[in-house]
Amino acid sequence: MAKRIDPYMPTPADKFTFGLWTVGNPGADPFGKATRAVLSPAEIVDAIGEQGGAYGVNFHDNDLIPIDATPAEAAQIKKDFRAALRRHKLRVPMATTNLFSDPVFKDGAFTSNDAEVRAYAIHKTMNAMQLGAEFGAKFYVFWGGREGTESDATKDPVVATKRFREAIDFLCDYNKSQKFGYKFAFEAKPNEPRGHMYFSVTGSYLALIPTLKHPEMCGVNPEFAHETMAGLNFTHHVAQALEAGKLFHIDLNDQEIGRYDQDFRFGSVNYKAAFFLVKLLTDYKYKGPKHFDSHAYRQSDPKDVGHFARGSMRTYKILESKVEKFNKNRKIQSLLNKINRDNAKLSKLTRNFSKANAKALLATDFSREKMAKKSLPYEELDQLVFEFLNGA
Ligand code: GLT
Ligand code: MN
Ligand code: MN
């Protein structure tokens, strides 16, 4: 009997990636110790590779090389890591710097009030960029984990913005001078670990980028949990980045609004929000890596961590196949057609300003009452979405 092919089996073409800190997360939290063994980078690569279908593994400098490793230790770790990547045909698409764990960054890195700390943060990033480049990384993520305040008495937010820009401009030029070929991707977060983080939403970075020295080198890495923890609609933020040509990378996970920083498995909390995100990425042909920045529940043993990793990829694939069906669903599409009413004559007038268009528009007679009476059967549409997603 022929084997049935699993339609949801991921392949490297899906560009699913995991961070060393995600599958390798040992389950510690602010209230309790680790519940799983700490794995070496090579062991984490094995755990990811064993699931099959992943594209790559990302790291912070210190996920791979501990901050106080000797040169000999570093060389051995790199050797083992490289061998594991080869074993599983995994690559390193993205690298980043840990600018948040060490006590030196207790009050920020690029925005610290201390010029010595700011310089050290840039120096650490330069070395981390070198490390990522050794493994072929082409995306470089900046998550400002400690950039922010608890009390606004402590820092001037305008000065902080200028300091952040200065650091990025320096590093963009360094990227050029070393010919690393990185694309920088900024990741926003509203809070945790700081009380108030600078650049709290993706749009904050979209506004910063045009003010940089090398805006073409810079884009964003939005994370599902981050806008969501502030109660915002993540998909809308991603859409704005996409539309601006700035969606370089994306972090997929899940989060309940109003709770602690959960980093749950993608799609585990809000199925509907996950579906509309996958729909956006599919409809607009997002081609960058899809990084699962999440970790298994604290209760999970290593086998269950495998379910977490496989589940993350399967969920995406399942939602992607739903998108295709959604876009072909006759009832849904005919409703959408009804709702989107074209008017070629008026659109021609408003597309571009000209004195003639302005005059014609002012002379147009609009009936507010008639317009307001046009039906918008959104209840019908949203119920169809529910029934479609739940297979009724
Ligand atoms: C950290 C954070 C993530 C960032 C990582 C990159 S580290 O786990 O919670 O959102 O993407 O620095
Ligand atoms: Mn997160
Ligand atoms: Mn992230």
JSON list of C-alpha atoms in Angstrom, two decimals, residues 5 26 77 94 110 131 139 147 192 212 239 245 252 261 270 273 324 342 386:
[
{"chain": "A", "resi": 5, "resn": "ILE", "atom": "CA", "xyz": [2.02, 11.81, 2.22]},
{"chain": "A", "resi": 26, "resn": "PRO", "atom": "CA", "xyz": [15.38, 24.66, 30.20]},
{"chain": "A", "resi": 77, "resn": "ILE", "atom": "CA", "xyz": [32.06, 24.74, 20.80]},
{"chain": "A", "resi": 94, "resn": "MET", "atom": "CA", "xyz": [20.08, 34.98, 11.67]},
{"chain": "A", "resi": 110, "resn": "PHE", "atom": "CA", "xyz": [23.08, 51.46, 23.26]},
{"chain": "A", "resi": 131, "resn": "LEU", "atom": "CA", "xyz": [30.60, 35.30, 14.89]},
{"chain": "A", "resi": 139, "resn": "PHE", "atom": "CA", "xyz": [19.97, 38.73, 9.07]},
{"chain": "A", "resi": 147, "resn": "GLU", "atom": "CA", "xyz": [16.71, 49.79, 26.47]},
{"chain": "A", "resi": 192, "resn": "GLU", "atom": "CA", "xyz": [9.50, 43.11, 30.12]},
{"chain": "A", "resi": 212, "resn": "LEU", "atom": "CA", "xyz": [19.25, 56.35, 9.84]},
{"chain": "A", "resi": 239, "resn": "ALA", "atom": "CA", "xyz": [1.06, 44.64, 7.50]},
{"chain": "A", "resi": 245, "resn": "GLY", "atom": "CA", "xyz": [9.05, 46.72, 2.26]},
{"chain": "A", "resi": 252, "resn": "LEU", "atom": "CA", "xyz": [6.24, 33.60, 15.66]},
{"chain": "A", "resi": 261, "resn": "ASP", "atom": "CA", "xyz": [5.86, 37.32, 28.85]},
{"chain": "A", "resi": 270, "resn": "ASN", "atom": "CA", "xyz": [-5.51, 32.69, 19.58]},
{"chain": "A", "resi": 273, "resn": "ALA", "atom": "CA", "xyz": [-5.26, 35.81, 15.12]},
{"chain": "A", "resi": 324, "resn": "GLU", "atom": "CA", "xyz": [-5.59, 28.56, 0.27]},
{"chain": "A", "resi": 342, "resn": "ASP", "atom": "CA", "xyz": [-15.36, 49.80, -6.76]},
{"chain": "A", "resi": 386, "resn": "PHE", "atom": "CA", "xyz": [-15.64, 30.60, 12.43]}
]
